[in-house]
Tab-separated table of C-alpha atoms and ligand atoms in Angstrom:
chain	number	residue	atom	x	y	z
T	652	MET	CA	-18.259	12.301	-38.155
T	653	ASP	CA	-15.364	14.751	-38.230
T	654	VAL	CA	-11.893	13.311	-37.784
T	655	LEU	CA	-9.530	15.950	-36.442
T	656	VAL	CA	-5.818	15.257	-36.882
T	657	PRO	CA	-3.688	17.642	-34.789
T	658	GLN	CA	0.056	17.810	-35.382
T	659	THR	CA	0.967	19.027	-31.895
T	660	LEU	CA	-0.405	18.714	-28.370
T	661	ASP	CA	-1.262	22.436	-28.325
T	662	GLU	CA	-3.272	21.984	-31.505
T	663	ALA	CA	-5.050	18.981	-29.991
T	664	LEU	CA	-5.912	20.956	-26.844
T	665	ALA	CA	-7.237	23.814	-28.981
T	666	MET	CA	-9.447	21.340	-30.847
T	667	LYS	CA	-10.752	19.933	-27.548
T	668	ALA	CA	-11.422	23.493	-26.326
T	669	ASN	CA	-13.457	24.269	-29.463
T	670	ARG	CA	-15.168	20.894	-29.611
T	671	PRO	CA	-15.278	19.344	-26.127
T	672	GLU	CA	-17.604	16.637	-27.465
T	673	ALA	CA	-14.821	15.339	-29.738
T	674	ILE	CA	-13.528	11.986	-28.427
T	675	ALA	CA	-9.793	11.343	-28.200
T	676	LEU	CA	-8.556	8.376	-30.220
T	677	ALA	CA	-5.198	6.825	-29.272
T	678	GLY	CA	-4.706	3.171	-30.254
T	679	GLY	CA	-8.442	2.762	-30.859
T	680	THR	CA	-8.460	-0.710	-29.287
T	681	ASP	CA	-11.305	0.238	-26.924
T	682	LEU	CA	-12.890	3.060	-28.887
T	683	MET	CA	-13.235	1.243	-32.206
T	684	VAL	CA	-14.799	-1.765	-30.468
T	685	ASP	CA	-17.454	0.515	-28.952
T	686	MET	CA	-18.059	2.159	-32.327
T	687	ASN	CA	-18.227	-1.159	-34.167
T	688	PHE	CA	-20.811	-2.452	-31.698
T	689	GLY	CA	-22.825	0.763	-32.043
T	690	ARG	CA	-22.364	1.693	-28.388
T	691	LEU	CA	-20.769	4.979	-29.345
T	692	ARG	CA	-21.433	7.360	-32.258
T	693	PRO	CA	-19.189	10.385	-31.726
T	694	THR	CA	-19.765	13.434	-33.903
T	695	ALA	CA	-16.018	14.118	-33.877
T	696	ILE	CA	-12.765	12.339	-33.091
T	697	VAL	CA	-9.408	13.898	-32.211
T	698	ASP	CA	-6.608	11.559	-33.243
T	699	VAL	CA	-3.946	11.868	-30.519
T	700	SER	CA	-1.971	8.831	-31.674
T	701	ARG	CA	0.672	10.844	-33.538
T	702	LEU	CA	1.452	13.376	-30.809
T	703	SER	CA	5.113	12.971	-29.872
T	704	GLU	CA	4.485	14.921	-26.636
T	705	LEU	CA	2.409	11.988	-25.373
T	706	SER	CA	4.996	9.311	-26.067
T	707	ALA	CA	7.617	10.477	-23.557
T	708	ILE	CA	9.108	8.256	-20.867
T	709	ARG	CA	11.175	10.345	-18.426
T	710	GLN	CA	12.901	9.867	-15.116
T	711	GLU	CA	14.035	12.911	-13.152
T	712	ASN	CA	14.607	13.660	-9.447
T	713	GLY	CA	13.392	10.226	-8.435
T	714	GLN	CA	10.133	10.718	-10.359
T	715	VAL	CA	8.959	8.695	-13.338
T	716	PHE	CA	6.736	10.152	-16.070
T	717	LEU	CA	4.972	7.837	-18.505
T	718	GLY	CA	3.265	9.562	-21.432
T	719	ALA	CA	-0.357	8.682	-22.162
T	720	GLY	CA	0.521	7.659	-25.718
T	721	VAL	CA	3.138	5.063	-24.757
T	722	THR	CA	2.063	1.634	-26.019
T	723	TYR	CA	2.336	-1.627	-24.125
T	724	ALA	CA	4.878	-2.897	-26.660
T	725	THR	CA	7.094	0.121	-25.919
T	726	ILE	CA	6.790	-0.432	-22.160
T	727	VAL	CA	7.833	-4.072	-22.546
T	728	ARG	CA	10.807	-2.992	-24.675
T	729	GLU	CA	11.944	0.144	-22.890
T	730	MET	CA	11.000	-0.060	-19.216
T	731	PRO	CA	12.616	-3.293	-17.933
T	732	ALA	CA	13.293	-1.686	-14.544
T	733	PHE	CA	9.548	-1.461	-13.919
T	734	LYS	CA	8.782	-5.146	-13.703
T	735	PRO	CA	5.130	-5.047	-12.554
T	736	LEU	CA	4.313	-2.577	-15.340
T	737	VAL	CA	6.086	-4.770	-17.892
T	738	GLN	CA	4.274	-7.867	-16.618
T	739	ALA	CA	0.929	-6.096	-16.885
T	740	SER	CA	1.766	-4.766	-20.359
T	741	ARG	CA	2.857	-8.174	-21.571
T	742	SER	CA	-0.459	-9.634	-20.413
T	743	VAL	CA	-2.574	-7.193	-22.458
T	744	GLY	CA	-4.331	-8.664	-25.509
T	745	SER	CA	-2.215	-9.896	-28.412
T	746	PRO	CA	0.881	-8.417	-30.119
T	747	GLN	CA	-1.427	-6.321	-32.344
T	748	ILE	CA	-3.244	-4.883	-29.317
T	749	ARG	CA	0.030	-4.252	-27.481
T	750	ASN	CA	1.401	-2.414	-30.537
T	751	ARG	CA	-1.580	-0.042	-30.632
T	752	GLY	CA	-2.993	0.040	-27.102
T	753	THR	CA	-1.773	2.756	-24.742
T	754	VAL	CA	-1.723	3.433	-21.029
T	755	GLY	CA	-3.659	6.658	-21.701
T	756	GLY	CA	-6.381	4.589	-23.363
T	757	ASN	CA	-6.496	2.214	-20.385
T	758	LEU	CA	-6.906	5.262	-18.123
T	759	GLY	CA	-9.431	6.910	-20.456
T	760	THR	CA	-11.600	3.798	-20.493
T	761	GLY	CA	-11.241	3.448	-16.721
T	762	SER	CA	-12.377	-0.175	-16.637
T	763	PRO	CA	-11.727	-1.995	-13.338
T	764	ALA	CA	-10.248	-4.726	-15.579
T	765	GLY	CA	-7.668	-2.391	-17.188
T	766	ASP	CA	-4.360	-4.165	-16.595
T	767	ALA	CA	-2.157	-1.068	-16.279
T	768	LEU	CA	-4.389	0.403	-13.596
T	769	PRO	CA	-3.564	-1.783	-10.557
T	770	VAL	CA	0.108	-1.117	-11.299
T	771	LEU	CA	-0.401	2.650	-11.370
T	772	ALA	CA	-2.448	2.342	-8.164
T	773	ALA	CA	0.287	0.324	-6.442
T	774	TYR	CA	2.837	2.921	-7.569
T	775	ASP	CA	0.546	5.613	-6.078
T	776	ALA	CA	0.647	7.424	-9.409
T	777	ASP	CA	-0.811	10.826	-10.184
T	778	ILE	CA	-2.622	11.222	-13.487
T	779	VAL	CA	-1.611	14.350	-15.394
T	780	LEU	CA	-4.382	16.128	-17.321
T	781	ARG	CA	-4.238	19.271	-19.434
T	782	SER	CA	-6.697	21.672	-21.041
T	783	GLN	CA	-6.093	24.787	-23.107
T	784	GLY	CA	-8.037	27.044	-20.741
T	785	ARG	CA	-6.976	25.784	-17.311
T	786	GLY	CA	-3.539	24.330	-18.016
T	787	GLU	CA	-2.236	21.246	-16.233
T	788	ARG	CA	-3.515	19.463	-13.129
T	789	SER	CA	-2.503	16.217	-11.463
T	790	LEU	CA	-4.992	13.939	-9.764
T	791	PRO	CA	-4.125	11.019	-7.493
T	792	TRP	CA	-5.143	7.812	-9.312
T	793	GLN	CA	-8.021	7.211	-6.878
T	794	THR	CA	-9.448	10.675	-7.565
T	795	PHE	CA	-9.077	10.145	-11.310
T	796	LEU	CA	-10.831	6.750	-11.341
T	797	THR	CA	-14.295	7.574	-10.000
T	798	GLY	CA	-16.227	4.362	-10.790
T	799	PRO	CA	-16.702	1.592	-13.326
T	800	LYS	CA	-15.575	3.133	-16.639
T	801	LYS	CA	-15.897	6.585	-15.064
T	802	THR	CA	-13.104	9.085	-14.643
T	803	ALA	CA	-12.663	12.677	-13.474
T	804	ILE	CA	-11.446	13.938	-16.881
T	805	ALA	CA	-13.215	17.123	-18.035
T	806	PRO	CA	-14.593	17.261	-21.604
T	807	ASP	CA	-11.952	19.757	-22.763
T	808	GLU	CA	-9.025	17.865	-21.216
T	809	LEU	CA	-6.567	15.297	-22.487
T	810	ILE	CA	-4.645	12.772	-20.428
T	811	ILE	CA	-0.977	13.694	-20.685
T	812	GLY	CA	0.410	10.773	-18.686
T	813	ALA	CA	1.058	9.312	-15.257
T	814	ARG	CA	3.722	10.304	-12.745
T	815	TRP	CA	4.988	8.446	-9.698
T	816	ARG	CA	7.887	8.316	-7.278
T	817	LYS	CA	10.314	5.605	-8.317
T	818	LEU	CA	10.161	2.853	-5.720
T	819	ARG	CA	13.135	0.747	-4.727
T	820	GLY	CA	12.034	-2.810	-4.089
T	821	PRO	CA	10.623	-5.916	-5.728
T	822	GLY	CA	7.109	-6.279	-7.094
T	823	SER	CA	4.871	-8.124	-9.510
T	824	PHE	CA	1.611	-8.022	-11.460
T	825	SER	CA	-0.423	-11.150	-12.065
T	826	LYS	CA	-3.922	-11.889	-13.239
T	827	ILE	CA	-6.407	-14.724	-13.439
T	828	GLY	CA	-8.454	-15.356	-16.566
T	829	THR	CA	-10.040	-18.174	-18.479
T	830	ARG	CA	-6.885	-18.754	-20.514
T	831	ASN	CA	-3.315	-17.562	-20.660
T	832	ALA	CA	-3.484	-14.920	-23.401
T	833	MET	CA	-6.006	-12.491	-24.919
T	834	VAL	CA	-8.021	-12.472	-21.753
T	835	ILE	CA	-9.794	-9.888	-19.667
T	836	ALA	CA	-8.812	-10.334	-16.022
T	837	VAL	CA	-11.261	-12.072	-13.703
T	838	ALA	CA	-9.017	-10.826	-10.902
T	839	SER	CA	-5.648	-9.085	-10.966
T	840	LEU	CA	-3.164	-7.970	-8.351
T	841	CYS	CA	-0.107	-5.768	-8.203
T	842	LEU	CA	2.172	-5.874	-5.160
T	843	VAL	CA	5.147	-3.554	-4.771
T	844	VAL	CA	7.559	-3.282	-1.862
T	845	ASP	CA	8.877	0.179	-1.015
T	846	GLU	CA	12.082	-0.597	0.869
T	847	GLU	CA	12.814	3.060	1.603
T	848	GLN	CA	9.477	3.873	3.211
T	849	ARG	CA	9.107	0.328	4.573
T	850	ARG	CA	5.708	-0.088	2.996
T	851	VAL	CA	4.003	-2.679	0.827
T	852	ASN	CA	1.356	-1.520	-1.646
T	853	VAL	CA	-1.244	-3.953	-2.947
T	854	ALA	CA	-3.794	-3.043	-5.626
T	855	LEU	CA	-6.584	-5.221	-6.993
T	856	GLY	CA	-8.265	-5.117	-10.400
T	857	SER	CA	-11.529	-6.630	-11.693
T	858	VAL	CA	-12.885	-7.314	-8.210
T	859	GLY	CA	-14.800	-4.106	-7.552
T	860	PRO	CA	-16.318	-1.066	-9.249
T	861	THR	CA	-12.836	0.338	-9.703
T	862	ILE	CA	-9.251	-0.428	-8.644
T	863	ILE	CA	-8.992	-1.196	-4.923
T	864	ARG	CA	-6.028	-0.851	-2.566
T	865	ALA	CA	-5.945	-3.506	0.155
T	866	ALA	CA	-5.012	-1.045	2.915
T	867	GLN	CA	-5.399	-3.375	5.906
T	868	ALA	CA	-3.377	-6.088	4.207
T	869	GLU	CA	-0.667	-3.542	3.406
T	870	GLU	CA	-0.425	-2.428	7.046
T	871	HIS	CA	-0.445	-5.998	8.260
T	872	LEU	CA	2.422	-7.000	5.992
T	873	ALA	CA	4.531	-3.933	6.767
T	874	ALA	CA	4.076	-4.686	10.490
T	875	ALA	CA	4.913	-8.359	9.917
T	876	LEU	CA	8.153	-7.421	8.174
T	877	THR	CA	8.989	-5.108	11.085
T	878	THR	CA	8.276	-7.811	13.672
T	879	ALA	CA	10.400	-10.319	11.737
T	880	GLY	CA	13.259	-7.794	11.513
T	881	SER	CA	13.040	-8.230	7.765
T	882	TRP	CA	13.304	-4.568	6.764
T	883	ASP	CA	16.892	-4.584	8.053
T	884	ASP	CA	17.716	-8.202	7.272
T	885	ARG	CA	15.909	-9.144	4.066
T	886	SER	CA	16.729	-12.831	4.560
T	887	ALA	CA	14.879	-12.956	7.916
T	888	PRO	CA	12.010	-15.439	7.459
T	889	LEU	CA	8.359	-14.418	7.712
T	890	GLY	CA	6.145	-16.957	9.488
T	891	ASP	CA	3.418	-18.706	7.458
T	892	GLU	CA	0.729	-17.334	9.767
T	893	TRP	CA	1.591	-13.777	8.665
T	894	SER	CA	1.368	-14.733	4.982
T	895	ASP	CA	-1.963	-16.522	5.486
T	896	GLU	CA	-3.408	-13.548	7.330
T	897	PHE	CA	-2.086	-11.220	4.606
T	898	ALA	CA	-3.804	-13.265	1.876
T	899	GLU	CA	-7.060	-13.286	3.888
T	900	LEU	CA	-6.950	-9.505	4.315
T	901	VAL	CA	-6.331	-9.013	0.593
T	902	ALA	CA	-9.334	-11.224	-0.223
T	903	ALA	CA	-11.430	-9.324	2.326
T	904	ALA	CA	-10.616	-6.013	0.592
T	905	ALA	CA	-12.190	-7.202	-2.678
T	906	GLN	CA	-15.735	-6.100	-3.498
T	907	PRO	CA	-16.501	-8.655	-6.212
T	908	LEU	CA	-19.733	-9.306	-8.082
T	909	ASP	CA	-20.960	-12.329	-9.995
T	910	ASP	CA	-20.772	-11.738	-13.746
T	911	VAL	CA	-20.255	-13.639	-16.993
T	912	ARG	CA	-16.532	-13.974	-16.347
T	913	GLY	CA	-16.707	-15.388	-12.806
T	914	THR	CA	-18.550	-15.545	-9.526
T	915	ALA	CA	-17.822	-13.277	-6.590
T	916	ALA	CA	-16.674	-16.290	-4.550
T	917	TYR	CA	-14.222	-17.360	-7.275
T	918	ARG	CA	-12.857	-13.821	-7.532
T	919	ARG	CA	-12.308	-13.633	-3.776
T	920	LEU	CA	-10.518	-16.978	-3.863
T	921	GLY	CA	-8.494	-15.660	-6.804
T	922	CYS	CA	-7.391	-12.648	-4.747
T	923	ARG	CA	-6.242	-14.916	-1.930
T	924	VAL	CA	-4.204	-17.063	-4.340
T	925	LEU	CA	-2.726	-14.090	-6.195
T	926	ALA	CA	-1.794	-12.422	-2.886
T	927	ARG	CA	-0.060	-15.536	-1.561
T	928	ARG	CA	1.902	-15.959	-4.788
T	929	ALA	CA	2.854	-12.300	-5.096
T	930	LEU	CA	4.089	-12.254	-1.515
T	931	GLY	CA	6.155	-15.405	-2.083
T	932	TRP	CA	7.761	-13.895	-5.184
T	933	ALA	CA	8.490	-10.629	-3.401
T	934	LEU	CA	10.056	-12.344	-0.389
T	935	ASN	CA	12.249	-14.450	-2.684
T	936	GLU	CA	13.257	-11.407	-4.708
T	937	ARG	CA	14.094	-9.443	-1.564
T	938	ARG	CA	16.781	-12.018	-0.824
T	939	LEU	CA	18.333	-11.425	-4.255
T	940	PRO	CA	20.061	-8.198	-5.202
T	941	SER	CA	18.541	-8.010	-8.728
T	942	TRP	CA	16.252	-5.043	-7.980
T	943	LEU	CA	18.849	-3.025	-6.035
L	1666	FAD	C1	-8.812	-7.953	-28.562
L	1666	FAD	C2	-8.604	-7.018	-27.402
L	1666	FAD	C3	-7.929	-7.486	-26.274
L	1666	FAD	C4	-7.738	-6.638	-25.189
L	1666	FAD	N1	-7.066	-7.107	-24.097
L	1666	FAD	C5	-6.866	-6.305	-23.025
L	1666	FAD	C6	-6.178	-6.795	-21.886
L	1666	FAD	O1	-5.745	-7.935	-21.827
L	1666	FAD	N2	-6.004	-5.923	-20.854
L	1666	FAD	C7	-6.456	-4.637	-20.891
L	1666	FAD	O2	-6.251	-3.879	-19.923
L	1666	FAD	N3	-7.114	-4.167	-21.961
L	1666	FAD	C8	-7.325	-4.960	-23.025
L	1666	FAD	N4	-8.011	-4.481	-24.117
L	1666	FAD	C9	-8.532	-3.109	-24.075
L	1666	FAD	C10	-7.591	-2.040	-24.657
L	1666	FAD	O3	-6.641	-2.609	-25.522
L	1666	FAD	C11	-6.868	-1.258	-23.553
L	1666	FAD	O4	-7.778	-0.687	-22.646
L	1666	FAD	C12	-5.966	-0.153	-24.133
L	1666	FAD	O5	-5.145	0.350	-23.105
L	1666	FAD	C13	-6.741	0.993	-24.758
L	1666	FAD	O6	-5.796	1.903	-25.270
L	1666	FAD	P1	-6.014	2.637	-26.683
L	1666	FAD	O7	-4.836	3.504	-26.888
L	1666	FAD	O8	-6.316	1.656	-27.752
L	1666	FAD	O9	-7.309	3.497	-26.317
L	1666	FAD	P2	-8.449	4.069	-27.277
L	1666	FAD	O10	-9.358	2.979	-27.702
L	1666	FAD	O11	-7.874	4.934	-28.337
L	1666	FAD	O12	-9.191	5.005	-26.214
L	1666	FAD	C14	-9.821	4.458	-25.093
L	1666	FAD	C15	-10.475	5.590	-24.289
L	1666	FAD	O13	-9.474	6.446	-23.731
L	1666	FAD	C16	-9.642	7.776	-24.225
L	1666	FAD	N5	-8.310	8.315	-24.436
L	1666	FAD	C17	-7.253	7.700	-25.030
L	1666	FAD	N6	-6.159	8.496	-24.967
L	1666	FAD	C18	-6.548	9.631	-24.358
L	1666	FAD	C19	-5.874	10.841	-24.005
L	1666	FAD	N7	-4.576	11.045	-24.234
L	1666	FAD	N8	-6.594	11.806	-23.371
L	1666	FAD	C20	-7.911	11.626	-23.104
L	1666	FAD	N9	-8.590	10.500	-23.385
L	1666	FAD	C21	-7.915	9.524	-24.020
L	1666	FAD	C22	-10.471	7.649	-25.496
L	1666	FAD	O14	-11.207	8.823	-25.767
L	1666	FAD	C23	-11.381	6.474	-25.133
L	1666	FAD	O15	-12.436	6.924	-24.326
L	1666	FAD	C24	-8.214	-5.300	-25.230
L	1666	FAD	C25	-8.883	-4.837	-26.380
L	1666	FAD	C26	-9.076	-5.684	-27.454
L	1666	FAD	C27	-9.772	-5.161	-28.655
């Protein structure tokens, strides 16, 4: 196996152009597991973990850019304003995994259980890809994630990062697993409120072939907040019947299967519980000015 160690992003893209079969290695926390179990025997690896171009975190003109090489530990440390992303990052693996594992690797693996992915979906992020020959392109997250562990990345491309419009409003990420740490999600949920556009975005992980947005639940909740006059007066109460219906619609959006980690019925129940909790947190937070 050849191990290619580029010093710059341009060099890395040139290597991918010459050897499209070469697999990118970032933190290695997914890739090395696959290699150790003999599921993958690449003929070449391109080590992208040292590329400074991939470790950028930028905010400009209301847009946020998160480089593919940014680790979970860095997100927890440096992005406190992005609470759902921090909560998801803090829930990944152990300190060792969070020190090595990257958002680009989560995207590259494309598992429906990837914890950063429901957050990027709720943010409506675009995934930025680049190749030497065709330059840069951005794909909406749902075009990038094409199925279970399947993505739209071309063999000669690298993931450069994710970009989204900065939302003003509360939000959270939470997940259910068999224990509190070092656990792959049995179900996960990210809810973000977009006060400017008067929308609520809800994304589910681990309950379908890929990340799912609960579109009907989102519309229902936005309408409920309108009816309650809550977009203008954030302290206006929302009736329990709206919250119950919201949680039901979130559960109905899931497409779960039975597997070793949980049954479909348990996952659907999990979605209902996570939705109820996330809504409660968001409504409480909306009454406080902390996210303003
Ligand atoms: C013990 C353990 C616990 C874990 N716990 C969790 C958890 O709780 N939640 C969770 O979501 N995940 C978890 N994981 C999985 C893993 O840590 C994450 O998916 C992580 O984000 C992978 O990032 P990485 O940088 O290590 O990726 P790598 O292993 O380096 O790469 C993963 C894939 O992405 C591709 N890739 C990486 N960067 C790029 C790039 N810039 N361009 C193109 N392709 C790229 C690689 O080619 C590979 O296919 C765990 C793993 C282990 C071993």
